[in-house]
C-alpha cells in the first residue's frame, strides 16, 4: 500500500472516532478491498450491524442535542465533568457566569487548567496572594464534594457552587448567581447589626434564637452565646403564646424579662424570612416601658389632684357612676358630701401658699383616715373636697359622718412652727331623692354647701328642692347682668352727702341701679354679689366710674362725687390707668372724685394695693374707708394709709339715741377721726334724733333716707337748687 493511501486511511479512521458518555469510541474498520471476499450472507450481516451502529450513534447525537437544549434553558449554570475533571458538557448560563474564562471551555479540557488560567488572569480575587493554596482547596472541594460553597468573581458577582459525584466517577456541577441575595443579606446585616432597636432572629420551628444584634445584647444583658442557648419563650414574662402574628404591620404588646430579672414592656413587630437555609422570624423589639410609665403618670395626673394625690372631679364622677350602678339594685342610698374650708384664703394670704398647700394635704389625710375603704374621697378645687358614702340607710348616718369630719378638720395643724386652725362647712345630697346621676348629686351637694356657708359656717346642710330654684335664679341673674353690662343698661343713682353743720349738700355717692325691662328695678343686694362672684364687678365698676365722672363734671364746682371700688378691681391691675383716663375724658378735676374702699381690701396687705392707693391720692383723688367698724376693723389700717374720710357703718347709726353702747362707739370713731384730721361721715341716717345726736358728737357729714333717697342724675340739678339749712324744718323738702 502506498504512503498516500495510508494517510488517507488514517484520516478516515480519525474522522470516524466519536465520543460516548465522554469517552472516545473507535468504530469497526471497513474491510480492505484486497481481503478475501466473504459470502453474500456475511456481507449482509455486516451491513445490518453497521446500520445499527449508525442508528445508535445518531440517537446518541440526538440525545446529546436534546440534553444540551434542556440544560441551556435552565436559569442556573450546569457543567458535566468526567472522572478526570475534563469538560463534557456545559450550558449557556455556565458560560455566561464565567465569561472571562469561557474561551477555554472545550470538550476534554481540564477544569483545573481553566481555573489556573483564570487565577492568572485575576478572575478570582480571593486567590490573590495565595494562588496555589486557593487552587488546591478548590480542587479538593471538586473531587471531594460535600457542602455547597460560595465563589466571588472579579466583577463582584457571587456564585453558589453545588457539586455532586455521578456513579461512574464523573461530576455534575450547579452554579447559582446569588449576588443579589448577598447584597440583600449585606443590607439586612447592616440594618440588623447596626440598628439601635433590639432585634432577634429566631427559628420558626423550634423557636430557638439564631441571631441577635448588639442593641439586643445591651438591652437584655445576655451575651451572644447566652442568647443562642435560649428560645424566644425564655424571654417572655407571663404569656405562653408567641409574639408574632400574621400581620407584619401590627405590633403586639408583650412583657419580657432581662437578664437581671427586671420586667420591660415591648411592642414587637415580626416578619418571616429565610435565615441561612431555614425559615425564621425577625423580631423588632420596641421598648415601651418608659412610654407606658409616662402614659400611666399622665393618666394618674389627669385623674388625680397634683397636690394631695386624691382623685379629682373626673375620676370621682367615674367612681360615683360605678357606686350608683351597684346601689340601684338594692334599697341602699348614696350620700355625697361636699366639704368647703372656711376662710382658707386668709391662711394663704397671711401665712403664704406653702403653708396653705401643707394644710390642704393635712386635710386630705385626715379625711381619708375618717372614711371606710369603700368610701370615695376627692379634691374638687382649691378648698373643696368631696366624700361619697355608700351603704347608707338613713340620713342620720350621714349627719353623724358630717359631724365627725368637721371635728377632725377643726383640730389644730402644726405646720412649719405655725399652729393653724381651719373650719369647714358641708353640703349633703343623697340618692335617689336628690338625684340618681353623679353630676346632679354633686351640683345639689354644692348648693347645700352654699346654704351652709351663708347661714352659719362650721356646720352642714342637706339639699332642699328650693335650693335649685334659687341657683337657677342666680344663673339667670348672671346671664342677664352680662347682657346689661354689654347693653349699657346699668345706671348710677346719686344719694346726697350733707354737711351736718351747714345743711348743705357737699357731694353725692354714686350707687348702681339696674332698671330691668321685665322685673323693674333690681336691688343691688341681689346682683352685686353675683357680679363679685363672676368677676363682672370689674366691668360694672368701670362703667359706674365713667358715668359718675361724666355726670359730676356738669355739677357745681364745689360738689364732689363718691364711687365705690371692689377689691377685685385692684387685683386686675389697671385701676390707676382707668381712673386717669376717666378723669381726662370727663374733664372732672381729681379733687372732686372720692373713691370708697372697704377694710377687706386692706386685709390682703398687698404692696400693689397700697402703691395704687398712694398713686391715686397723689393725683388729688380723695380716698375714704367705707363701712368702718364692721368686719376686721383694726386701727393699724388707719396707719397703713392716710385716708381722707371715714364712713361710720349704718349699723351703728340706726337707733343711735336708744342704745348707749352705739353712742359710745360712734363717739369713739368721731373722736378718732378728729384726732387723725379726717372727715367723718355717718351712713344710714333716717331720723332727726340721729341727726341731732351726730351733730352733738361733732360728726361732719350725714347720708341717708332722711336727706334723700338715691336719685337719677336728671333730678340732681333740681335737688342742688333746694339747698338749705338742715337744722330747720325747711330741710324736709329734700326727704324722698
XYZ file of C-alpha atoms in Angstrom:
736
model
C 0.000 0.000 0.000
C 1.302 3.381 -0.943
C 2.064 6.112 1.582
C -0.658 8.300 0.134
C -3.252 5.641 0.627
C -2.123 5.010 4.237
C -2.506 8.746 5.047
C -5.954 8.794 3.539
C -6.920 5.749 5.517
C -5.549 7.326 8.689
C -7.649 10.410 8.184
C -10.722 8.296 7.616
C -10.077 6.445 10.828
C -9.720 9.699 12.806
C -12.886 11.104 11.324
C -14.802 8.036 12.386
C -13.884 8.435 16.049
C -16.824 9.641 18.215
C -17.334 10.026 21.920
C -19.904 8.232 24.007
C -20.517 9.325 27.582
C -17.435 11.462 27.361
C -15.052 8.633 26.282
C -13.614 8.045 22.731
C -15.206 5.088 20.863
C -13.488 3.580 17.817
C -15.876 2.137 15.255
C -15.172 -1.095 13.432
C -12.822 -0.546 10.482
C -14.063 -1.050 6.977
C -12.798 -4.204 5.237
C -9.944 -3.781 2.761
C -10.689 -4.260 -0.862
C -7.967 -6.901 -1.313
C -9.073 -9.052 1.581
C -10.771 -12.287 0.997
C -14.268 -11.820 -0.175
C -16.987 -13.039 2.163
C -20.107 -14.777 1.154
C -23.096 -12.547 0.383
C -24.828 -13.553 3.619
C -21.877 -12.391 5.672
C -21.769 -9.170 3.773
C -25.431 -8.503 4.548
C -24.882 -9.134 8.251
C -22.060 -6.636 8.313
C -24.222 -4.037 6.608
C -27.037 -4.652 9.063
C -24.745 -4.248 12.041
C -23.232 -1.138 10.527
C -26.709 0.327 10.176
C -27.475 -0.477 13.771
C -24.295 1.239 14.876
C -25.101 4.280 12.765
C -28.614 4.396 14.290
C -27.204 4.178 17.787
C -24.741 6.923 17.014
C -27.476 9.085 15.523
C -29.684 8.535 18.551
C -26.767 9.390 20.824
C -26.164 12.601 18.891
C -29.884 13.406 19.085
C -29.977 12.727 22.855
C -26.881 14.849 23.244
C -28.547 17.739 21.457
C -31.766 17.341 23.481
C -29.740 17.335 26.698
C -27.922 20.498 25.619
C -31.177 22.205 24.694
C -32.674 21.174 28.053
C -29.814 22.494 30.182
C -29.468 25.671 28.104
C -32.878 26.873 29.203
C -32.077 26.436 32.902
C -31.542 29.681 34.889
C -28.640 28.065 36.739
C -25.230 27.264 35.356
C -24.715 23.497 34.748
C -21.469 21.649 33.895
C -20.661 17.948 33.389
C -17.093 16.698 34.025
C -15.640 13.235 33.610
C -13.756 11.346 36.283
C -10.560 13.195 35.336
C -12.185 16.584 35.747
C -12.460 17.197 31.997
C -15.307 19.116 30.401
C -18.004 17.017 28.772
C -20.931 19.431 28.568
C -21.968 22.846 29.905
C -24.886 25.207 29.330
C -25.044 28.824 28.212
C -25.633 30.132 31.734
C -22.426 28.500 32.911
C -20.510 30.131 30.077
C -22.076 33.496 30.865
C -21.158 33.260 34.569
C -17.518 32.577 33.729
C -17.400 34.816 30.676
C -13.778 35.826 31.289
C -12.708 32.155 31.034
C -15.302 30.825 28.573
C -12.772 30.871 25.701
C -11.023 27.960 27.436
C -14.111 25.763 27.619
C -13.968 22.804 25.175
C -14.677 19.083 25.498
C -11.724 17.302 27.024
C -10.233 20.420 28.581
C -9.471 20.072 32.270
C -11.323 22.282 34.766
C -8.091 22.593 36.731
C -6.395 24.177 33.714
C -9.182 26.711 33.225
C -9.048 27.549 36.923
C -5.284 28.130 36.777
C -5.636 30.380 33.747
C -8.483 32.237 35.474
C -6.367 32.725 38.607
C -3.528 34.054 36.470
C -5.948 36.462 34.771
C -7.251 37.667 38.147
C -10.743 36.208 37.714
C -10.824 35.048 41.346
C -9.896 37.872 43.740
C -9.995 35.526 46.755
C -6.934 33.710 45.294
C -4.722 36.767 45.030
C -1.583 36.286 47.095
C -2.262 32.608 47.842
C -2.847 31.183 44.397
C -1.664 27.611 44.869
C -3.323 27.285 48.253
C -6.599 28.546 46.846
C -6.386 26.225 43.780
C -5.647 23.218 45.994
C -8.611 23.990 48.221
C -10.856 24.435 45.169
C -9.788 21.106 43.616
C -10.292 19.341 46.917
C -13.873 20.568 47.004
C -14.237 19.445 43.370
C -13.143 15.850 43.859
C -14.488 15.518 47.390
C -17.737 17.436 47.132
C -19.783 17.967 50.252
C -21.462 21.148 51.356
C -22.187 23.975 48.996
C -19.713 26.830 48.908
C -19.503 30.349 47.519
C -17.112 31.829 44.976
C -16.521 35.537 44.364
C -15.594 36.660 40.849
C -13.602 39.666 39.739
C -16.716 41.601 38.666
C -18.147 41.345 42.178
C -20.657 38.608 41.483
C -21.013 35.790 43.993
C -21.627 32.265 42.717
C -23.027 29.460 44.849
C -21.410 26.158 43.820
C -23.092 22.811 44.442
C -21.216 19.754 43.047
C -22.128 16.056 43.158
C -20.345 12.828 42.041
C -22.018 10.539 39.467
C -21.981 6.703 39.570
C -19.155 6.477 37.015
C -16.968 8.958 38.933
C -17.915 11.990 36.915
C -19.024 15.306 38.378
C -22.191 17.332 37.872
C -21.825 20.967 38.945
C -24.585 23.524 39.610
C -23.831 27.252 39.676
C -26.301 29.838 41.054
C -25.710 33.582 40.882
C -26.537 34.765 44.411
C -25.130 38.286 44.032
C -28.474 39.986 44.626
C -29.202 37.713 47.567
C -25.817 38.521 49.105
C -26.485 42.211 48.625
C -29.808 41.856 50.396
C -28.114 39.884 53.140
C -25.480 42.603 53.465
C -28.198 45.253 53.687
C -30.075 43.147 56.203
C -26.904 42.563 58.198
C -26.160 46.290 58.164
C -29.679 47.144 59.279
C -29.706 44.285 61.739
C -26.310 44.676 63.367
C -26.216 48.484 63.429
C -29.860 49.035 64.282
C -30.379 50.853 67.599
C -33.605 48.885 68.041
C -33.071 45.476 69.688
C -33.622 42.749 67.079
C -33.765 38.971 67.373
C -33.939 36.228 64.741
C -35.468 33.010 65.985
C -36.261 29.751 64.247
C -39.836 29.327 63.134
C -39.900 25.688 64.118
C -38.233 25.188 67.493
C -38.243 28.924 68.408
C -34.516 28.896 69.145
C -32.768 32.243 68.983
C -30.499 32.203 65.947
C -29.077 35.719 65.972
C -29.243 38.958 67.951
C -27.880 42.410 67.250
C -25.710 44.495 69.549
C -28.683 46.548 70.723
C -30.430 43.398 71.972
C -27.296 42.287 73.833
C -27.016 45.665 75.531
C -30.728 45.931 76.260
C -31.265 42.463 77.716
C -27.901 41.922 79.391
C -27.268 38.477 77.858
C -24.122 37.693 75.873
C -24.443 36.477 72.290
C -23.589 32.905 73.282
C -26.131 33.013 76.125
C -28.780 34.249 73.729
C -28.136 31.359 71.341
C -28.932 28.879 74.120
C -32.368 30.400 74.684
C -35.708 30.202 72.937
C -37.961 33.196 72.480
C -40.245 31.853 75.198
C -37.323 32.037 77.643
C -37.540 35.822 77.483
C -41.294 36.065 77.978
C -42.528 37.056 81.412
C -46.083 35.751 81.592
C -47.512 34.960 78.181
C -47.339 31.411 76.930
C -48.071 32.294 73.306
C -45.734 33.522 70.607
C -45.196 37.212 69.918
C -45.853 37.144 66.207
C -48.997 37.348 64.164
C -49.834 37.118 60.514
C -49.889 40.886 60.070
C -46.383 42.358 59.894
C -47.738 45.905 60.273
C -49.350 45.280 63.660
C -47.280 45.313 66.824
C -48.104 43.028 69.729
C -47.736 44.181 73.330
C -45.506 41.895 75.371
C -43.566 41.698 78.620
C -40.023 40.335 78.652
C -37.528 39.641 81.409
C -33.995 40.991 81.271
C -31.010 39.010 82.472
C -31.131 40.872 85.794
C -34.798 39.937 86.284
C -36.350 43.329 85.563
C -39.538 43.452 83.531
C -39.831 45.526 80.364
C -42.825 46.359 78.203
C -42.407 45.820 74.486
C -44.164 46.443 71.210
C -42.971 43.603 68.965
C -43.036 43.748 65.164
C -42.419 40.442 63.374
C -41.558 39.363 59.847
C -40.914 35.954 58.360
C -37.694 35.374 56.424
C -35.196 32.695 55.482
C -32.166 32.809 57.715
C -29.403 30.662 56.296
C -31.464 27.892 54.801
C -34.212 27.684 57.385
C -37.472 29.585 57.903
C -37.192 32.119 60.692
C -38.849 35.143 62.295
C -37.251 38.558 62.615
C -38.448 40.388 65.735
C -38.018 44.121 66.223
C -38.408 44.859 69.937
C -39.533 48.411 70.716
C -39.152 49.063 74.446
C -42.291 50.882 75.608
C -41.572 50.683 79.334
C -40.856 54.384 79.808
C -43.656 55.346 77.464
C -46.104 53.207 79.410
C -44.860 54.673 82.669
C -45.236 58.162 81.234
C -48.719 57.286 79.997
C -49.556 55.913 83.432
C -48.249 59.109 85.030
C -50.244 61.237 82.607
C -53.338 59.141 83.256
C -52.814 59.492 87.000
C -52.266 63.236 86.666
C -55.384 63.559 84.526
C -57.441 61.798 87.186
C -55.801 62.959 90.409
C -55.055 66.186 92.198
C -51.384 67.075 91.888
C -51.111 68.487 95.417
C -52.879 65.904 97.572
C -52.792 62.869 95.254
C -56.536 62.449 95.745
C -58.876 61.693 92.832
C -60.096 64.785 91.010
C -63.624 65.557 89.844
C -63.302 63.477 86.656
C -62.237 60.317 88.464
C -64.776 60.958 91.229
C -67.582 61.007 88.661
C -66.425 57.657 87.305
C -66.300 56.193 90.812
C -69.733 57.620 91.617
C -71.200 56.130 88.436
C -69.924 52.697 89.476
C -71.240 53.102 93.037
C -74.643 54.321 91.840
C -74.897 51.419 89.399
C -74.315 48.931 92.231
C -76.730 50.566 94.659
C -79.600 50.745 92.145
C -80.046 47.005 92.615
C -80.851 47.329 96.333
C -82.501 49.730 98.746
C -79.282 51.407 99.866
C -78.671 55.101 99.373
C -75.554 57.019 98.397
C -74.611 60.242 100.158
C -72.428 62.902 98.558
C -70.794 65.344 100.968
C -69.093 68.416 99.505
C -66.831 69.990 102.103
C -65.538 73.545 101.794
C -62.850 75.018 104.030
C -63.834 78.267 105.729
C -61.574 81.305 105.237
C -58.858 79.258 103.549
C -57.809 82.301 101.521
C -56.938 84.121 104.730
C -54.465 81.320 105.564
C -52.823 81.684 102.160
C -52.673 85.457 102.465
C -51.306 85.574 105.991
C -49.026 82.514 106.132
C -48.208 82.004 102.464
C -49.133 79.448 99.831
C -46.558 76.946 101.107
C -48.390 76.650 104.427
C -51.690 76.624 102.558
C -50.562 73.661 100.449
C -49.434 71.726 103.514
C -52.746 72.470 105.166
C -54.640 71.049 102.186
C -52.530 67.886 102.278
C -53.173 67.587 106.001
C -56.923 67.981 105.498
C -56.868 65.295 102.815
C -55.062 62.849 105.104
C -57.466 63.482 107.990
C -60.484 62.992 105.763
C -59.082 59.737 104.419
C -58.416 58.455 107.934
C -62.065 59.030 108.883
C -63.530 57.075 105.960
C -64.047 53.436 105.126
C -62.175 51.783 102.272
C -65.403 51.680 100.265
C -65.954 55.441 100.615
C -64.635 57.694 97.847
C -62.709 60.890 98.533
C -61.698 63.583 96.044
C -60.455 67.149 95.884
C -62.762 69.244 93.714
C -60.972 72.607 93.655
C -58.723 74.825 95.743
C -60.557 74.484 99.058
C -63.308 71.926 98.412
C -63.332 68.178 98.910
C -65.996 65.567 98.205
C -66.854 62.369 100.057
C -69.093 59.648 98.623
C -70.554 57.328 101.245
C -72.292 54.166 100.073
C -74.438 51.731 102.014
C -76.490 54.499 103.649
C -79.896 53.547 105.021
C -80.944 56.779 106.765
C -79.918 60.474 106.797
C -78.857 60.279 110.455
C -75.873 58.134 109.417
C -74.722 60.853 107.030
C -75.200 63.580 109.640
C -73.077 61.568 112.084
C -70.279 61.278 109.481
C -70.502 65.015 108.707
C -70.030 65.909 112.392
C -67.035 63.570 112.665
C -65.435 65.132 109.591
C -65.962 68.669 110.880
C -64.488 67.738 114.258
C -61.466 66.084 112.656
C -60.744 69.043 110.399
C -61.191 71.550 113.242
C -58.270 70.206 115.295
C -55.152 72.430 115.030
C -52.446 71.686 112.449
C -48.801 72.260 113.307
C -47.187 73.445 110.061
C -43.622 74.798 109.977
C -43.912 76.035 113.538
C -47.359 77.577 112.992
C -50.452 76.292 114.746
C -53.133 76.606 112.084
C -56.836 76.190 112.791
C -59.288 75.894 109.933
C -63.010 75.310 109.888
C -65.256 73.777 107.272
C -68.826 73.614 106.046
C -70.518 70.638 104.402
C -73.318 70.318 101.869
C -75.054 66.948 101.557
C -77.097 65.384 98.737
C -78.460 61.849 98.781
C -79.522 59.490 96.040
C -82.014 58.710 94.771
C -84.072 61.509 96.314
C -81.708 64.341 95.343
C -80.657 62.773 92.053
C -79.518 59.480 90.611
C -76.659 60.788 88.463
C -73.195 61.796 89.648
C -73.226 65.300 88.181
C -76.631 66.159 89.598
C -75.707 64.897 93.058
C -72.502 66.933 93.054
C -74.377 70.025 91.935
C -77.039 69.640 94.617
C -74.454 68.981 97.330
C -72.656 72.139 96.216
C -75.903 74.104 96.531
C -76.336 72.729 100.039
C -72.748 73.804 100.813
C -73.558 77.359 99.733
C -76.527 77.297 102.098
C -74.352 76.066 104.970
C -71.767 78.802 104.359
C -74.347 81.550 104.069
C -76.392 80.534 107.100
C -73.745 79.501 109.588
C -70.231 78.412 108.765
C -68.796 75.389 110.511
C -71.905 73.246 110.066
C -73.591 71.043 107.463
C -76.738 71.370 105.415
C -78.837 68.854 103.468
C -80.004 69.714 99.983
C -83.571 71.026 99.619
C -85.564 71.373 96.417
C -85.809 75.166 96.800
C -82.033 75.495 96.615
C -82.004 74.519 92.972
C -84.651 77.118 92.185
C -82.522 79.794 93.865
C -79.495 78.603 91.946
C -81.423 78.765 88.694
C -82.477 82.305 89.587
C -78.885 83.241 90.315
C -77.701 81.827 86.968
C -80.413 83.809 85.232
C -79.276 86.982 87.003
C -75.698 86.325 85.886
C -76.739 85.873 82.254
C -78.949 88.958 82.222
C -76.353 91.013 84.092
C -73.809 90.260 81.371
C -76.302 91.437 78.800
C -77.000 94.577 80.855
C -73.282 95.420 81.029
C -72.840 94.866 77.304
C -76.003 96.850 76.544
C -75.019 99.724 78.855
C -78.274 99.317 80.786
C -76.922 99.938 84.297
C -77.303 103.478 85.649
C -75.772 105.410 88.563
C -78.191 106.885 91.091
C -76.882 109.527 93.466
C -77.520 109.875 97.218
C -76.524 113.249 98.767
C -73.800 113.698 101.378
C -74.892 116.555 103.667
C -72.734 118.801 105.839
C -74.404 118.468 109.275
C -73.276 121.885 110.478
C -74.498 123.917 107.470
C -77.092 121.587 105.991
C -75.616 121.964 102.526
C -75.002 119.130 100.053
C -71.273 118.648 99.695
C -71.379 115.678 97.326
C -73.141 112.527 96.168
C -72.380 108.836 96.430
C -72.934 107.017 93.138
C -74.967 103.828 93.673
C -75.533 101.383 90.823
C -79.090 100.667 89.755
C -80.390 98.091 87.275
C -83.675 99.002 85.565
C -84.831 95.620 84.209
C -87.286 95.695 81.279
C -89.454 92.944 82.833
C -88.705 92.901 86.568
C -88.393 96.616 87.124
C -85.638 97.994 89.355
C -83.475 95.104 90.624
C -81.937 95.587 94.060
C -78.120 95.856 94.215
C -78.225 93.333 97.072
C -79.456 90.826 94.505
C -76.970 91.324 91.687
C -73.812 92.829 93.255
C -72.840 89.519 94.987
C -73.312 87.751 91.650
C -71.139 90.366 89.932
C -68.371 89.865 92.509
C -68.507 86.053 92.287
C -68.396 86.040 88.491
C -65.869 88.838 88.019
C -68.421 91.096 86.346
C -67.820 93.637 89.116
C -64.813 94.939 87.161
C -66.980 95.840 84.179
C -69.762 97.188 86.414
C -67.335 99.283 88.493
C -65.625 100.706 85.429
C -68.971 101.612 83.877
C -70.176 103.374 87.059
C -66.896 105.285 87.413
C -67.079 106.671 83.875
C -70.772 107.638 84.105
C -70.401 109.224 87.567
C -67.457 111.371 86.451
C -69.267 112.459 83.278
C -72.338 113.473 85.327
C -70.381 115.187 88.128
C -68.483 117.276 85.595
C -71.804 119.106 84.962
C -72.429 119.852 88.662
C -71.294 122.916 90.601
C -67.553 123.033 91.166
C -67.814 122.602 94.962
C -69.784 119.328 94.770
C -67.821 116.078 94.635
C -68.829 112.521 93.676
C -68.001 109.330 95.595
C -67.657 105.991 93.773
C -67.351 102.568 95.435
C -64.497 100.257 94.446
C -64.442 96.479 94.821
C -61.268 94.681 95.951
C -61.471 92.719 92.703
C -60.882 95.919 90.732
C -57.495 96.324 92.417
C -56.468 92.768 91.505
C -56.939 93.365 87.792
C -54.049 95.833 87.868
C -55.417 98.541 85.573
C -57.322 100.650 88.130
C -54.889 103.567 88.136
C -54.914 103.906 84.348
C -58.718 103.571 84.361
C -59.099 106.480 86.793
C -56.600 108.655 84.920
C -58.300 108.010 81.556
C -61.760 108.633 83.036
C -60.787 111.945 84.593
C -59.185 113.049 81.343
C -62.172 112.099 79.200
C -64.778 113.586 81.558
C -62.860 116.758 82.418
C -63.647 116.247 86.129
C -60.890 117.603 88.442
C -59.284 114.878 90.518
C -60.066 116.747 93.779
C -63.809 116.293 93.114
C -63.530 112.489 92.870
C -63.725 110.377 96.014
C -63.087 106.603 95.892
C -64.525 104.425 98.669
C -62.855 101.177 99.694
C -63.643 98.642 102.422
C -61.439 97.118 105.083
C -61.485 93.811 103.173
C -59.100 95.287 100.618
C -56.533 96.124 103.306
C -56.719 92.586 104.659
C -54.634 91.469 101.690
C -51.720 93.630 102.882
C -50.617 93.879 99.286
C -47.835 96.262 98.359
C -49.501 96.677 94.950
C -52.756 97.793 96.594
C -51.022 100.380 98.794
C -48.963 101.598 95.854
C -52.124 102.090 93.801
C -53.844 103.967 96.663
C -50.869 106.297 97.105
C -50.715 106.944 93.364
C -54.418 107.809 93.274
C -54.065 110.148 96.215
C -51.073 111.769 94.558
C -53.358 112.623 91.627
C -55.564 114.547 94.034
C -58.248 111.874 94.331
C -59.738 111.566 97.838
C -59.770 108.092 99.459
C -62.336 107.090 102.077
C -62.816 103.961 104.186
C -66.373 102.675 103.857
C -68.359 100.705 106.485
C -65.845 101.400 109.237
C -66.481 99.449 112.405
C -67.577 96.201 110.738
C -65.660 93.184 109.546
C -61.992 93.129 110.544
C -61.670 96.723 111.774
C -58.213 97.493 113.049
C -56.526 100.762 113.892
C -53.472 99.508 112.052
C -55.365 100.051 108.803
C -55.572 103.759 109.568
C -51.787 103.795 109.957
C -51.131 101.872 106.734
C -52.717 104.606 104.606
C -53.663 108.277 105.216
C -57.396 108.205 104.481
C -59.288 111.418 103.755
C -62.579 110.184 105.184
C -64.022 107.506 107.462
C -67.646 106.434 106.977
C -69.418 105.025 110.057
C -71.462 101.959 109.126
C -75.219 102.387 109.344
C -75.476 99.511 111.833
C -74.020 101.867 114.489
C -76.190 104.829 113.436
C -79.553 103.086 113.424
C -81.487 103.804 116.677
C -78.477 105.763 117.878
C -80.485 107.595 120.566
C -81.840 104.361 122.087
C -78.584 102.456 122.598
C -75.849 103.955 124.795
C -73.258 101.427 123.592
C -73.829 102.533 119.982
C -73.430 106.132 121.075
C -70.132 105.249 122.753
C -68.820 103.541 119.601
C -69.858 106.445 117.366
C -68.342 108.947 119.816
C -65.050 106.989 119.750
C -64.933 106.866 115.953
C -65.677 110.599 115.660
C -63.024 111.399 118.247
C -60.549 109.168 116.387
C -61.332 110.932 113.118
C -60.825 114.343 114.619
C -57.517 113.234 116.070
C -56.379 111.975 112.645
C -57.699 115.046 110.884
C -60.066 113.148 108.585
C -63.704 113.770 107.710
C -66.286 111.567 109.458
C -69.479 110.625 107.604
C -72.379 108.715 109.164
C -74.330 106.362 106.879
C -77.976 105.331 107.155
C -79.319 108.466 108.864
C -83.110 108.172 108.911
C -84.372 110.258 111.888
C -83.992 113.745 113.272
C -82.897 112.243 116.587
C -79.972 110.526 114.849
C -79.011 113.787 113.138
C -79.089 115.710 116.407
C -77.008 113.090 118.191
C -74.417 113.014 115.410
C -74.248 116.799 115.257
C -73.781 116.992 119.017
C -70.904 114.473 118.835
C -69.220 116.567 116.147
C -69.826 114.333 113.132
C -69.045 116.159 109.884
C -71.390 114.598 107.322
C -74.550 112.543 107.148
C -76.082 110.331 104.485
C -79.413 108.537 104.483
C -83.104 108.488 103.618
C -83.743 111.390 105.990
C -81.995 113.637 103.499
C -82.898 111.878 100.255
C -83.114 108.545 98.582
C -80.753 107.859 95.691
C -81.917 109.755 92.614
C -81.112 109.672 88.876
C -78.874 112.425 87.545
C -81.826 114.233 85.978
C -83.126 115.075 89.476
C -79.790 116.111 90.952
C -79.748 119.629 89.479
C -83.129 120.442 90.992
C -82.054 118.939 94.293
C -78.981 121.175 94.426
C -81.167 124.262 93.914
C -83.176 123.461 97.043
C -80.145 123.530 99.326
C -80.956 124.830 102.800
C -80.154 124.551 106.499
C -80.898 121.010 107.644
C -81.258 122.193 111.235
C -84.587 123.793 110.280
C -87.745 122.064 109.132
C -87.152 123.502 105.669
C -84.651 120.716 105.180
C -87.530 118.294 104.966
C -88.068 119.415 101.381
C -85.258 117.075 100.310
C -86.611 113.984 102.019
C -87.509 111.329 99.465
